């Protein structure tokens, strides 16, 4: 969100060669007076309207332009920041990013003044990033806790502060507890929950080494994970839309309390061993020339009035505490970057449920040239990486089943690949995938919905087994010209019943946005817009949902 000054509107009178009707002079003067009076009133009314993004009028330009690289979960404080920016006659830009993507952006040349994420522990493990941080101030708190359905709490007899992670592991292993959690490679909640849990279950705390990672326990725990997402807010939406697929959710306490406030039947369970708390450090970067404004902004964020507003609108805990009589322990966080990276890679390739990914790829005539080249590049990035920090964790995974269905006006031969746990054998499979991706050629029409329907049945069979995370990715640059229509596909999905297989539709080229949005809504997926963002970046984002 960028807060910039906007000018007031102006009106222009246009001449016309058309003939005007004749009026008596007195009536004409009276009419002219009323007309220009009306124009003046409308102009004043329009100028009195305050644009949502304004910080100053055209005659009072912003005195400061302050750019913040912010975590995506901070969108809920954007209006508060916007109001402050207006009051100070400054422009504040908040550009949103996940933790790993933020690291990539800070490693490259940039113009940010500050970075504001939910947790700075991993960030400060990266020397190239840590050296850029000049000042850091905590702004608010939200522990990553266990949210559990009220009915499940009663059934299992759990109680906040008394139930432990061991109890959760026992219930998960017995098949009595299924949960949702964000992908730790893309979201802070999943990330801190994973590394904190690994440290706790190992018994080694922050002294955890790679050899001590409790692989078997983590496998038992994450075998019970049935839903995932790329951010904490989206996870809550997915859980609300699929209430029968989970008993609980690992998420920010603020998110759980927000759902409870909406009478969705959730309770906060703080495990007795502890949690990892997001403290939302607001970090000034060394290259910024806005130290004075940073100090002023931080003082406002930490003021009693602002803290109360944050607490009331976001359910986060203010710095002064929440007034509840409870003691919450803090889980240890591994002190070694290689250990943290090993835990992340272990989650993707070993601990989590294996993945089945269906990629439905438009190879119609409109994809010819640069578009088919971008498709090949984006798919190859899943095999070879793209050189970014987040790209390392977006690669095809051990144990993953990959299905590629190229299509035009007709459906081409589906290509099926299976990755195992043997690295040498996986490299052979990956080379084959890469080779076949580079052979994709563009020609023909576009049968979008027939292609998705083709793989949907197969994907749904897999999803019903509850052994794999299953999803479909559609990449198309055009509108449906052949095969079944969107309406026919929607009826097809309805007839197929539950569970729905999420379709992640990539908006690319001339694809029809309304159809992509309806497709995602019909299947419980999401639409990703690749018209202004590199396709490889969109692919990385989608991997956080698989």
Short mmCIF file of C-alpha atoms in Angstrom, two decimals:
data_model
loop_
_atom_site.label_atom_id
_atom_site.label_comp_id
_atom_site.label_asym_id
_atom_site.label_seq_id
_atom_site.Cartn_x
_atom_site.Cartn_y
_atom_site.Cartn_z
CA UNK A 1 0.00 0.00 0.00
CA UNK A 2 1.44 3.33 -1.04
CA UNK A 3 0.25 6.53 0.55
CA UNK A 4 0.79 9.34 -1.92
CA UNK A 5 -0.56 12.89 -2.32
CA UNK A 6 -3.35 13.27 -4.83
CA UNK A 7 -4.61 16.41 -6.46
CA UNK A 8 -8.17 17.64 -6.38
CA UNK A 9 -10.24 17.17 -9.47
CA UNK A 10 -10.72 19.86 -12.11
CA UNK A 11 -13.44 20.44 -14.62
CA UNK A 12 -12.98 21.41 -18.24
CA UNK A 13 -15.66 23.04 -20.36
CA UNK A 14 -15.62 21.81 -23.92
CA UNK A 15 -16.79 23.74 -26.95
CA UNK A 16 -19.13 22.29 -29.55
CA UNK A 17 -19.99 23.13 -33.11
CA UNK A 18 -23.57 22.04 -32.48
CA UNK A 19 -26.17 24.71 -32.72
CA UNK A 20 -27.60 26.01 -29.42
CA UNK A 21 -31.29 26.72 -29.13
CA UNK A 22 -32.19 30.42 -28.80
CA UNK A 23 -33.45 31.84 -25.50
CA UNK A 24 -34.52 35.27 -24.38
CA UNK A 25 -31.44 37.08 -22.95
CA UNK A 26 -32.77 37.25 -19.39
CA UNK A 27 -33.51 33.50 -19.33
CA UNK A 28 -30.17 32.75 -20.91
CA UNK A 29 -28.28 34.74 -18.27
CA UNK A 30 -30.28 33.09 -15.47
CA UNK A 31 -29.57 29.64 -16.96
CA UNK A 32 -25.86 30.40 -17.30
CA UNK A 33 -25.64 31.61 -13.70
CA UNK A 34 -27.36 28.44 -12.39
CA UNK A 35 -25.14 26.23 -14.54
CA UNK A 36 -21.84 27.71 -13.36
CA UNK A 37 -23.11 27.74 -9.76
CA UNK A 38 -23.85 24.02 -10.05
CA UNK A 39 -20.40 23.36 -11.55
CA UNK A 40 -18.80 25.21 -8.63
CA UNK A 41 -20.77 23.22 -6.05
CA UNK A 42 -19.89 19.91 -7.70
CA UNK A 43 -16.23 20.88 -7.89
CA UNK A 44 -16.11 21.81 -4.21
CA UNK A 45 -17.87 18.59 -3.28
CA UNK A 46 -15.41 16.54 -5.30
CA UNK A 47 -12.45 18.36 -3.80
CA UNK A 48 -13.76 17.72 -0.29
CA UNK A 49 -13.69 13.94 -0.89
CA UNK A 50 -10.63 12.40 0.81
CA UNK A 51 -8.88 9.73 -1.27
CA UNK A 52 -8.13 6.53 0.62
CA UNK A 53 -4.41 6.75 -0.17
CA UNK A 54 -3.84 10.44 0.32
CA UNK A 55 -1.25 11.84 2.71
CA UNK A 56 -1.29 15.40 1.48
CA UNK A 57 -2.93 17.71 -1.02
CA UNK A 58 -1.27 18.76 -4.26
CA UNK A 59 -0.12 22.01 -2.62
CA UNK A 60 1.30 20.15 0.38
CA UNK A 61 3.53 17.34 -0.93
CA UNK A 62 4.66 14.62 1.43
CA UNK A 63 7.66 15.72 3.45
CA UNK A 64 9.02 12.16 3.79
CA UNK A 65 8.77 9.01 1.70
CA UNK A 66 9.27 5.98 3.94
CA UNK A 67 9.36 2.45 2.45
CA UNK A 68 8.68 -0.63 4.60
CA UNK A 69 9.19 -4.27 3.60
CA UNK A 70 6.44 -5.87 5.68
CA UNK A 71 5.18 -9.35 6.47
CA UNK A 72 1.92 -10.22 4.70
CA UNK A 73 0.09 -10.64 8.03
CA UNK A 74 0.60 -6.92 8.74
CA UNK A 75 -2.03 -5.94 6.19
CA UNK A 76 -4.43 -5.68 9.12
CA UNK A 77 -2.57 -2.64 10.53
CA UNK A 78 -2.33 -0.88 7.16
CA UNK A 79 -5.32 1.40 7.78
CA UNK A 80 -3.90 2.46 11.12
CA UNK A 81 -0.54 3.28 9.50
CA UNK A 82 -2.32 5.12 6.70
CA UNK A 83 -4.17 7.33 9.17
CA UNK A 84 -0.93 8.19 10.92
CA UNK A 85 0.78 8.97 7.61
CA UNK A 86 -1.94 11.45 6.71
CA UNK A 87 -1.69 13.16 10.08
CA UNK A 88 2.07 13.61 9.64
CA UNK A 89 1.96 14.61 5.95
CA UNK A 90 4.27 11.71 5.00
CA UNK A 91 4.13 8.94 2.42
CA UNK A 92 4.49 5.40 3.75
CA UNK A 93 4.72 2.43 1.40
CA UNK A 94 4.20 -1.06 2.79
CA UNK A 95 5.34 -3.79 0.41
CA UNK A 96 4.31 -7.25 1.60
CA UNK A 97 6.45 -10.36 1.55
CA UNK A 98 7.07 -13.71 3.22
CA UNK A 99 10.17 -14.18 5.39
CA UNK A 100 12.27 -16.01 2.81
CA UNK A 101 11.27 -13.69 -0.02
CA UNK A 102 12.14 -10.75 2.24
CA UNK A 103 15.65 -12.13 2.65
CA UNK A 104 16.05 -12.30 -1.13
CA UNK A 105 14.84 -8.73 -1.53
CA UNK A 106 17.20 -7.45 1.15
CA UNK A 107 20.16 -9.29 -0.38
CA UNK A 108 19.58 -7.51 -3.70
CA UNK A 109 19.94 -3.73 -4.21
CA UNK A 110 16.83 -2.08 -2.75
CA UNK A 111 15.38 1.21 -1.51
CA UNK A 112 13.68 0.09 1.72
CA UNK A 113 14.00 2.18 4.86
CA UNK A 114 12.77 -0.51 7.22
CA UNK A 115 11.69 -4.13 7.46
CA UNK A 116 8.76 -5.21 9.64
CA UNK A 117 8.17 -8.94 10.00
CA UNK A 118 6.49 -11.02 12.66
CA UNK A 119 9.76 -12.55 13.79
CA UNK A 120 13.35 -11.52 13.13
CA UNK A 121 15.24 -14.58 14.37
CA UNK A 122 15.82 -16.26 11.01
CA UNK A 123 16.44 -12.92 9.30
CA UNK A 124 19.27 -12.12 11.70
CA UNK A 125 20.91 -15.48 11.03
CA UNK A 126 21.75 -14.29 7.50
CA UNK A 127 24.99 -12.23 7.67
CA UNK A 128 24.18 -10.20 4.53
CA UNK A 129 20.89 -9.14 6.09
CA UNK A 130 21.94 -8.81 9.73
CA UNK A 131 24.61 -6.28 8.76
CA UNK A 132 21.91 -4.00 7.32
CA UNK A 133 19.88 -3.70 10.52
CA UNK A 134 20.68 -0.48 12.40
CA UNK A 135 17.86 -0.42 14.99
CA UNK A 136 15.11 -2.83 16.06
CA UNK A 137 12.10 -2.30 18.33
CA UNK A 138 9.38 -4.77 19.31
CA UNK A 139 5.89 -3.50 18.52
CA UNK A 140 3.38 -6.14 19.72
CA UNK A 141 3.05 -9.84 20.54
CA UNK A 142 1.21 -12.85 19.19
CA UNK A 143 2.31 -16.34 20.22
CA UNK A 144 1.96 -19.18 17.73
CA UNK A 145 -0.44 -21.50 19.52
CA UNK A 146 -2.73 -24.45 18.95
CA UNK A 147 -6.30 -23.58 18.04
CA UNK A 148 -8.67 -26.47 18.67
CA UNK A 149 -12.35 -26.91 17.96
CA UNK A 150 -14.44 -26.66 21.12
CA UNK A 151 -15.93 -30.09 20.42
CA UNK A 152 -12.45 -31.63 20.09
CA UNK A 153 -11.29 -30.00 23.33
CA UNK A 154 -14.21 -31.63 25.13
CA UNK A 155 -13.63 -35.00 23.47
CA UNK A 156 -9.89 -35.13 24.23
CA UNK A 157 -10.10 -33.41 27.62
CA UNK A 158 -7.47 -30.84 26.73
CA UNK A 159 -6.86 -27.68 28.70
CA UNK A 160 -4.67 -24.70 27.92
CA UNK A 161 -1.48 -24.68 29.97
CA UNK A 162 -1.93 -28.32 31.00
CA UNK A 163 -2.01 -30.12 27.66
CA UNK A 164 1.47 -30.61 26.18
CA UNK A 165 2.94 -31.10 22.73
CA UNK A 166 3.42 -34.75 23.74
CA UNK A 167 -0.35 -35.09 24.19
CA UNK A 168 -0.91 -33.57 20.76
CA UNK A 169 1.65 -35.95 19.23
CA UNK A 170 -0.05 -38.93 20.92
CA UNK A 171 -3.50 -37.93 19.60
CA UNK A 172 -2.10 -37.30 16.11
CA UNK A 173 -0.35 -40.67 16.02
CA UNK A 174 -3.56 -42.40 17.11
CA UNK A 175 -5.53 -40.69 14.34
CA UNK A 176 -7.66 -38.69 16.79
CA UNK A 177 -6.36 -35.26 15.81
CA UNK A 178 -5.91 -33.69 12.37
CA UNK A 179 -4.68 -30.15 11.99
CA UNK A 180 -3.82 -27.35 9.59
CA UNK A 181 -0.56 -25.39 9.49
CA UNK A 182 1.04 -22.99 7.03
CA UNK A 183 3.97 -24.11 4.92
CA UNK A 184 7.09 -23.31 6.99
CA UNK A 185 9.01 -22.43 3.82
CA UNK A 186 6.57 -19.61 3.08
CA UNK A 187 5.00 -18.44 6.33
CA UNK A 188 6.29 -17.49 9.77
CA UNK A 189 3.65 -19.41 11.74
CA UNK A 190 4.56 -22.74 10.17
CA UNK A 191 8.25 -21.89 10.33
CA UNK A 192 8.48 -21.06 14.04
CA UNK A 193 6.09 -23.88 14.97
CA UNK A 194 8.24 -26.40 13.10
CA UNK A 195 11.63 -25.31 14.46
CA UNK A 196 10.28 -24.79 17.98
CA UNK A 197 8.63 -28.21 17.97
CA UNK A 198 11.81 -29.84 16.64
CA UNK A 199 13.87 -28.21 19.39
CA UNK A 200 11.37 -29.19 22.09
CA UNK A 201 10.85 -32.81 20.98
CA UNK A 202 14.63 -33.32 20.64
CA UNK A 203 15.21 -32.40 24.28
CA UNK A 204 18.24 -30.36 23.17
CA UNK A 205 16.67 -26.91 23.04
CA UNK A 206 18.66 -24.20 21.30
CA UNK A 207 21.71 -26.49 21.37
CA UNK A 208 20.02 -28.72 18.78
CA UNK A 209 22.37 -30.14 16.13
CA UNK A 210 21.43 -31.83 12.84
CA UNK A 211 22.07 -35.30 14.29
CA UNK A 212 19.60 -34.57 17.11
CA UNK A 213 16.59 -33.67 14.91
CA UNK A 214 13.76 -35.98 16.07
CA UNK A 215 12.81 -37.24 12.61
CA UNK A 216 10.51 -40.10 13.69
CA UNK A 217 8.49 -37.91 16.08
CA UNK A 218 8.15 -35.15 13.50
CA UNK A 219 6.95 -37.68 10.90
CA UNK A 220 4.30 -38.98 13.31
CA UNK A 221 3.21 -35.44 14.12
CA UNK A 222 2.96 -34.09 10.58
CA UNK A 223 1.29 -37.22 9.24
CA UNK A 224 -1.80 -35.70 10.88
CA UNK A 225 -1.57 -32.42 8.94
CA UNK A 226 -4.44 -32.30 6.44
CA UNK A 227 -4.47 -28.67 5.24
CA UNK A 228 -1.84 -26.07 4.46
CA UNK A 229 -1.53 -22.56 3.01
CA UNK A 230 1.01 -19.87 2.24
CA UNK A 231 -0.07 -17.41 4.96
CA UNK A 232 -1.78 -17.42 8.34
CA UNK A 233 -4.80 -15.44 7.14
CA UNK A 234 -5.42 -17.65 4.11
CA UNK A 235 -5.04 -20.75 6.29
CA UNK A 236 -7.86 -19.49 8.51
CA UNK A 237 -10.03 -18.96 5.41
CA UNK A 238 -9.29 -22.47 4.11
CA UNK A 239 -10.05 -24.02 7.49
CA UNK A 240 -13.33 -22.10 7.72
CA UNK A 241 -14.25 -23.40 4.27
CA UNK A 242 -13.30 -27.01 5.12
CA UNK A 243 -14.43 -27.44 8.74
CA UNK A 244 -14.76 -31.22 8.49
CA UNK A 245 -11.15 -31.79 7.48
CA UNK A 246 -9.44 -30.59 10.67
CA UNK A 247 -9.75 -30.73 14.45
CA UNK A 248 -7.27 -27.95 15.07
CA UNK A 249 -4.87 -25.45 13.60
CA UNK A 250 -1.43 -24.10 14.45
CA UNK A 251 -1.62 -20.33 13.98
CA UNK A 252 -1.20 -16.97 15.68
CA UNK A 253 -3.20 -16.60 18.86
CA UNK A 254 -4.66 -13.42 17.36
CA UNK A 255 -6.07 -15.40 14.40
CA UNK A 256 -7.60 -18.06 16.66
CA UNK A 257 -9.18 -15.45 18.94
CA UNK A 258 -10.55 -13.62 15.92
CA UNK A 259 -12.24 -16.84 14.73
CA UNK A 260 -13.56 -17.49 18.24
CA UNK A 261 -14.99 -13.96 18.30
CA UNK A 262 -16.93 -14.84 15.13
CA UNK A 263 -18.55 -17.78 16.97
CA UNK A 264 -16.75 -20.38 14.87
CA UNK A 265 -16.25 -22.66 17.90
CA UNK A 266 -12.50 -22.44 18.48
CA UNK A 267 -10.42 -22.38 21.65
CA UNK A 268 -6.81 -21.38 22.27
CA UNK A 269 -4.61 -24.14 23.68
CA UNK A 270 -1.20 -22.98 24.89
CA UNK A 271 0.90 -26.15 25.28
CA UNK A 272 2.46 -26.42 28.74
CA UNK A 273 6.01 -26.65 27.35
CA UNK A 274 5.57 -23.28 25.66
CA UNK A 275 5.31 -21.54 22.31
CA UNK A 276 7.35 -19.24 20.09
CA UNK A 277 6.04 -15.69 20.16
CA UNK A 278 5.99 -13.26 17.26
CA UNK A 279 7.13 -9.88 18.59
CA UNK A 280 6.92 -7.97 15.28
CA UNK A 281 10.31 -6.20 15.37
CA UNK A 282 10.32 -2.95 13.40
CA UNK A 283 13.86 -2.73 12.02
CA UNK A 284 15.49 0.36 10.56
CA UNK A 285 17.94 -0.41 7.76
CA UNK A 286 21.43 1.07 7.63
CA UNK A 287 20.95 2.73 4.25
CA UNK A 288 17.92 4.74 5.39
CA UNK A 289 18.29 8.46 5.98
CA UNK A 290 15.10 8.57 8.03
CA UNK A 291 16.36 7.78 11.56
CA UNK A 292 14.46 10.73 13.02
CA UNK A 293 11.16 9.72 11.44
CA UNK A 294 11.76 6.07 12.41
CA UNK A 295 12.14 7.13 16.06
CA UNK A 296 8.96 9.18 15.87
CA UNK A 297 7.01 6.41 14.13
CA UNK A 298 8.17 3.78 16.64
CA UNK A 299 7.20 6.06 19.56
CA UNK A 300 3.72 6.37 18.05
CA UNK A 301 3.41 2.61 17.45
CA UNK A 302 4.44 1.89 21.05
CA UNK A 303 2.25 4.60 22.59
CA UNK A 304 -0.62 3.52 24.86
CA UNK A 305 -3.30 4.80 22.49
CA UNK A 306 -1.89 2.99 19.44
CA UNK A 307 -1.27 -0.20 21.40
CA UNK A 308 -4.92 -0.22 22.49
CA UNK A 309 -6.03 0.24 18.88
CA UNK A 310 -3.81 -2.61 17.71
CA UNK A 311 -5.13 -4.90 20.46
CA UNK A 312 -8.78 -4.10 19.76
CA UNK A 313 -8.58 -4.43 15.97
CA UNK A 314 -6.12 -7.32 15.52
CA UNK A 315 -6.42 -9.34 18.77
CA UNK A 316 -2.65 -9.12 19.21
CA UNK A 317 -1.18 -8.60 22.67
CA UNK A 318 0.10 -5.10 23.46
CA UNK A 319 3.60 -4.62 24.85
CA UNK A 320 2.18 -4.01 28.32
CA UNK A 321 0.52 -7.45 28.30
CA UNK A 322 -3.04 -8.67 27.98
CA UNK A 323 -4.05 -8.50 31.62
CA UNK A 324 -4.65 -12.26 31.79
CA UNK A 325 -3.12 -14.08 34.73
CA UNK A 326 -1.05 -16.66 32.86
CA UNK A 327 2.61 -17.54 32.41
CA UNK A 328 3.64 -18.72 28.95
CA UNK A 329 7.03 -20.34 28.42
CA UNK A 330 9.00 -19.59 25.28
CA UNK A 331 10.15 -22.58 23.23
CA UNK A 332 13.85 -22.64 22.33
CA UNK A 333 14.91 -21.55 18.85
CA UNK A 334 17.91 -23.36 17.28
CA UNK A 335 20.97 -21.14 17.24
CA UNK A 336 22.46 -22.55 14.04
CA UNK A 337 21.42 -21.56 10.50
CA UNK A 338 22.44 -24.95 8.99
CA UNK A 339 20.26 -26.70 11.59
CA UNK A 340 17.27 -24.49 10.81
CA UNK A 341 17.72 -25.08 7.07
CA UNK A 342 18.02 -28.83 7.67
CA UNK A 343 14.74 -28.80 9.61
CA UNK A 344 13.02 -26.91 6.76
CA UNK A 345 14.34 -29.28 4.11
CA UNK A 346 13.47 -32.23 6.32
CA UNK A 347 9.88 -31.04 6.59
CA UNK A 348 9.48 -30.76 2.82
CA UNK A 349 11.26 -34.01 1.94
CA UNK A 350 10.61 -36.27 4.91
CA UNK A 351 8.35 -35.21 7.81
CA UNK A 352 5.31 -33.78 5.99
CA UNK A 353 2.75 -35.69 3.99
CA UNK A 354 4.09 -36.40 0.50
CA UNK A 355 2.70 -34.33 -2.34
CA UNK A 356 0.84 -35.12 -5.55
CA UNK A 357 0.93 -32.17 -7.92
CA UNK A 358 -1.02 -31.94 -11.17
CA UNK A 359 0.13 -29.24 -13.59
CA UNK A 360 -2.32 -28.48 -16.40
CA UNK A 361 -0.33 -26.48 -18.94
CA UNK A 362 -1.77 -24.40 -21.78
CA UNK A 363 0.24 -25.04 -24.98
CA UNK A 364 -2.25 -23.45 -27.38
CA UNK A 365 -1.20 -21.26 -30.30
CA UNK A 366 -1.43 -18.05 -28.25
CA UNK A 367 1.40 -19.35 -26.06
CA UNK A 368 3.82 -19.31 -28.97
CA UNK A 369 7.08 -17.36 -28.55
CA UNK A 370 7.96 -15.70 -25.26
CA UNK A 371 4.99 -17.15 -23.35
CA UNK A 372 5.90 -20.79 -23.95
CA UNK A 373 9.50 -19.90 -23.08
CA UNK A 374 8.33 -18.43 -19.75
CA UNK A 375 6.26 -21.55 -19.09
CA UNK A 376 9.31 -23.75 -19.70
CA UNK A 377 11.45 -21.51 -17.46
CA UNK A 378 8.95 -21.50 -14.59
CA UNK A 379 8.52 -25.28 -14.66
CA UNK A 380 12.29 -25.80 -14.93
CA UNK A 381 12.74 -23.60 -11.82
CA UNK A 382 10.94 -26.33 -9.85
CA UNK A 383 13.64 -28.75 -11.00
CA UNK A 384 16.76 -26.58 -10.90
CA UNK A 385 15.83 -23.67 -8.63
CA UNK A 386 16.03 -20.01 -9.58
CA UNK A 387 18.96 -18.89 -7.42
CA UNK A 388 16.81 -17.36 -4.67
CA UNK A 389 16.64 -18.30 -0.98
CA UNK A 390 12.94 -19.12 -1.22
CA UNK A 391 13.55 -20.95 -4.51
CA UNK A 392 15.64 -23.54 -2.66
CA UNK A 393 12.54 -24.56 -0.75
CA UNK A 394 10.20 -24.51 -3.79
CA UNK A 395 11.88 -27.37 -5.64
CA UNK A 396 10.12 -30.64 -6.44
CA UNK A 397 10.35 -32.76 -3.32
CA UNK A 398 11.39 -36.25 -2.40
CA UNK A 399 8.34 -38.59 -2.46
CA UNK A 400 6.44 -36.17 -4.75
CA UNK A 401 4.25 -37.50 -7.56
CA UNK A 402 4.19 -35.09 -10.51
CA UNK A 403 1.62 -35.18 -13.31
CA UNK A 404 1.92 -32.91 -16.34
CA UNK A 405 -0.99 -32.49 -18.75
CA UNK A 406 -0.25 -30.20 -21.70
CA UNK A 407 -3.34 -29.16 -23.63
CA UNK A 408 -4.55 -27.03 -26.52
CA UNK A 409 -7.93 -27.65 -28.17
CA UNK A 410 -7.20 -31.30 -27.42
CA UNK A 411 -5.69 -33.03 -24.43
CA UNK A 412 -2.16 -34.25 -24.97
CA UNK A 413 -0.54 -37.28 -23.37
CA UNK A 414 -0.29 -36.97 -19.58
CA UNK A 415 3.24 -37.36 -18.23
CA UNK A 416 3.55 -39.03 -14.81
CA UNK A 417 6.67 -39.01 -12.64
CA UNK A 418 7.42 -40.38 -9.18
CA UNK A 419 10.18 -39.08 -6.94
CA UNK A 420 11.36 -41.28 -4.09
CA UNK A 421 13.93 -40.85 -1.34
CA UNK A 422 16.99 -41.97 -3.31
CA UNK A 423 18.80 -38.81 -4.46
CA UNK A 424 20.55 -40.43 -7.44
CA UNK A 425 17.35 -41.96 -8.79
CA UNK A 426 15.52 -38.67 -8.19
CA UNK A 427 18.15 -36.81 -10.23
CA UNK A 428 17.47 -39.12 -13.18
CA UNK A 429 13.72 -38.45 -12.90
CA UNK A 430 14.29 -34.69 -12.60
CA UNK A 431 16.48 -34.69 -15.70
CA UNK A 432 13.73 -36.48 -17.60
CA UNK A 433 11.16 -33.94 -16.39
CA UNK A 434 13.38 -31.07 -17.43
CA UNK A 435 13.98 -32.57 -20.86
CA UNK A 436 10.28 -33.08 -21.55
CA UNK A 437 9.37 -29.60 -20.30
CA UNK A 438 11.79 -28.10 -22.81
CA UNK A 439 10.07 -30.03 -25.62
CA UNK A 440 6.69 -28.34 -25.05
CA UNK A 441 5.48 -26.54 -28.19
CA UNK A 442 2.54 -24.20 -28.78
CA UNK A 443 -0.28 -24.76 -31.28
CA UNK A 444 -4.07 -25.10 -31.48
CA UNK A 445 -7.03 -23.82 -29.47
CA UNK A 446 -7.77 -23.78 -25.74
CA UNK A 447 -9.84 -26.42 -23.88
CA UNK A 448 -9.24 -25.23 -20.30
CA UNK A 449 -12.06 -26.90 -18.42
CA UNK A 450 -11.95 -30.20 -20.28
CA UNK A 451 -8.26 -30.46 -19.35
CA UNK A 452 -8.89 -29.79 -15.65
CA UNK A 453 -11.81 -32.21 -15.56
CA UNK A 454 -9.50 -34.86 -17.06
CA UNK A 455 -7.14 -34.79 -14.07
CA UNK A 456 -9.70 -33.83 -11.40
CA UNK A 457 -11.14 -37.34 -11.01
CA UNK A 458 -7.69 -38.90 -10.64
CA UNK A 459 -6.62 -36.22 -8.16
CA UNK A 460 -9.77 -36.64 -6.09
CA UNK A 461 -9.22 -40.38 -5.75
CA UNK A 462 -5.78 -39.65 -4.30
CA UNK A 463 -7.12 -36.97 -1.98
CA UNK A 464 -9.77 -39.33 -0.56
CA UNK A 465 -7.04 -41.74 0.56
CA UNK A 466 -5.76 -39.02 2.95
CA UNK A 467 -2.18 -40.09 2.36
CA UNK A 468 -1.01 -37.16 0.23
CA UNK A 469 -1.44 -33.42 -0.18
CA UNK A 470 -3.11 -33.11 -3.58
CA UNK A 471 -3.61 -30.06 -5.77
CA UNK A 472 -4.01 -28.96 -9.39
CA UNK A 473 -2.18 -26.01 -10.94
CA UNK A 474 -3.57 -24.43 -14.11
CA UNK A 475 -1.44 -22.14 -16.25
CA UNK A 476 -3.26 -20.54 -19.17
CA UNK A 477 -2.85 -17.33 -21.15
CA UNK A 478 -6.20 -17.27 -22.90
CA UNK A 479 -9.93 -17.85 -22.82
CA UNK A 480 -11.71 -21.16 -23.16
CA UNK A 481 -12.47 -21.83 -26.84
CA UNK A 482 -13.00 -25.61 -26.94
CA UNK A 483 -14.41 -28.43 -24.84
CA UNK A 484 -16.75 -27.98 -21.88
CA UNK A 485 -17.67 -24.56 -20.46
CA UNK A 486 -17.04 -23.17 -16.99
CA UNK A 487 -20.68 -23.80 -16.06
CA UNK A 488 -20.39 -27.43 -17.17
CA UNK A 489 -17.20 -27.82 -15.16
CA UNK A 490 -18.87 -26.35 -12.08
CA UNK A 491 -21.69 -28.90 -12.40
CA UNK A 492 -19.07 -31.62 -12.81
CA UNK A 493 -17.32 -30.59 -9.57
CA UNK A 494 -20.65 -30.46 -7.75
CA UNK A 495 -21.50 -33.98 -8.93
CA UNK A 496 -18.09 -35.25 -7.84
CA UNK A 497 -18.85 -34.27 -4.23
CA UNK A 498 -16.32 -33.97 -1.41
CA UNK A 499 -13.50 -33.54 -0.85
CA UNK A 500 -12.81 -30.86 -3.43
CA UNK A 501 -9.40 -30.77 -5.07
CA UNK A 502 -8.05 -27.20 -4.93
CA UNK A 503 -7.18 -25.67 -8.30
CA UNK A 504 -4.58 -22.92 -8.25
CA UNK A 505 -5.24 -20.90 -11.37
CA UNK A 506 -2.45 -18.73 -12.75
CA UNK A 507 -3.73 -15.57 -14.44
CA UNK A 508 -1.39 -15.03 -17.37
CA UNK A 509 -1.49 -13.16 -20.67
CA UNK A 510 -5.06 -12.72 -21.91
CA UNK A 511 -6.72 -15.21 -19.57
CA UNK A 512 -10.21 -14.20 -18.45
CA UNK A 513 -9.93 -13.08 -14.83
CA UNK A 514 -13.57 -13.68 -13.89
CA UNK A 515 -13.35 -17.30 -15.06
CA UNK A 516 -10.10 -17.90 -13.20
CA UNK A 517 -11.60 -16.48 -10.02
CA UNK A 518 -14.73 -18.63 -10.37
CA UNK A 519 -12.63 -21.71 -11.08
CA UNK A 520 -10.61 -21.16 -7.90
CA UNK A 521 -13.74 -20.47 -5.84
CA UNK A 522 -15.49 -23.58 -7.19
CA UNK A 523 -12.68 -25.88 -6.12
CA UNK A 524 -11.50 -24.17 -2.93
CA UNK A 525 -8.27 -23.05 -4.58
CA UNK A 526 -6.83 -19.62 -5.28
CA UNK A 527 -6.04 -17.41 -8.24
CA UNK A 528 -2.50 -16.08 -8.72
CA UNK A 529 -1.86 -13.11 -10.99
CA UNK A 530 1.28 -13.47 -13.13
CA UNK A 531 0.65 -10.48 -15.38
CA UNK A 532 2.84 -8.12 -13.34
CA UNK A 533 4.99 -10.62 -11.43
CA UNK A 534 7.52 -13.07 -12.84
CA UNK A 535 6.02 -16.48 -13.49
CA UNK A 536 8.83 -18.13 -11.52
CA UNK A 537 7.82 -16.05 -8.45
CA UNK A 538 4.20 -17.14 -8.84
CA UNK A 539 5.30 -20.77 -9.03
CA UNK A 540 7.24 -20.30 -5.77
CA UNK A 541 4.15 -18.82 -4.14
CA UNK A 542 1.98 -21.73 -5.28
CA UNK A 543 4.44 -24.26 -3.85
CA UNK A 544 3.62 -22.85 -0.42
CA UNK A 545 0.11 -24.25 -0.87
CA UNK A 546 1.16 -27.74 -1.98
#
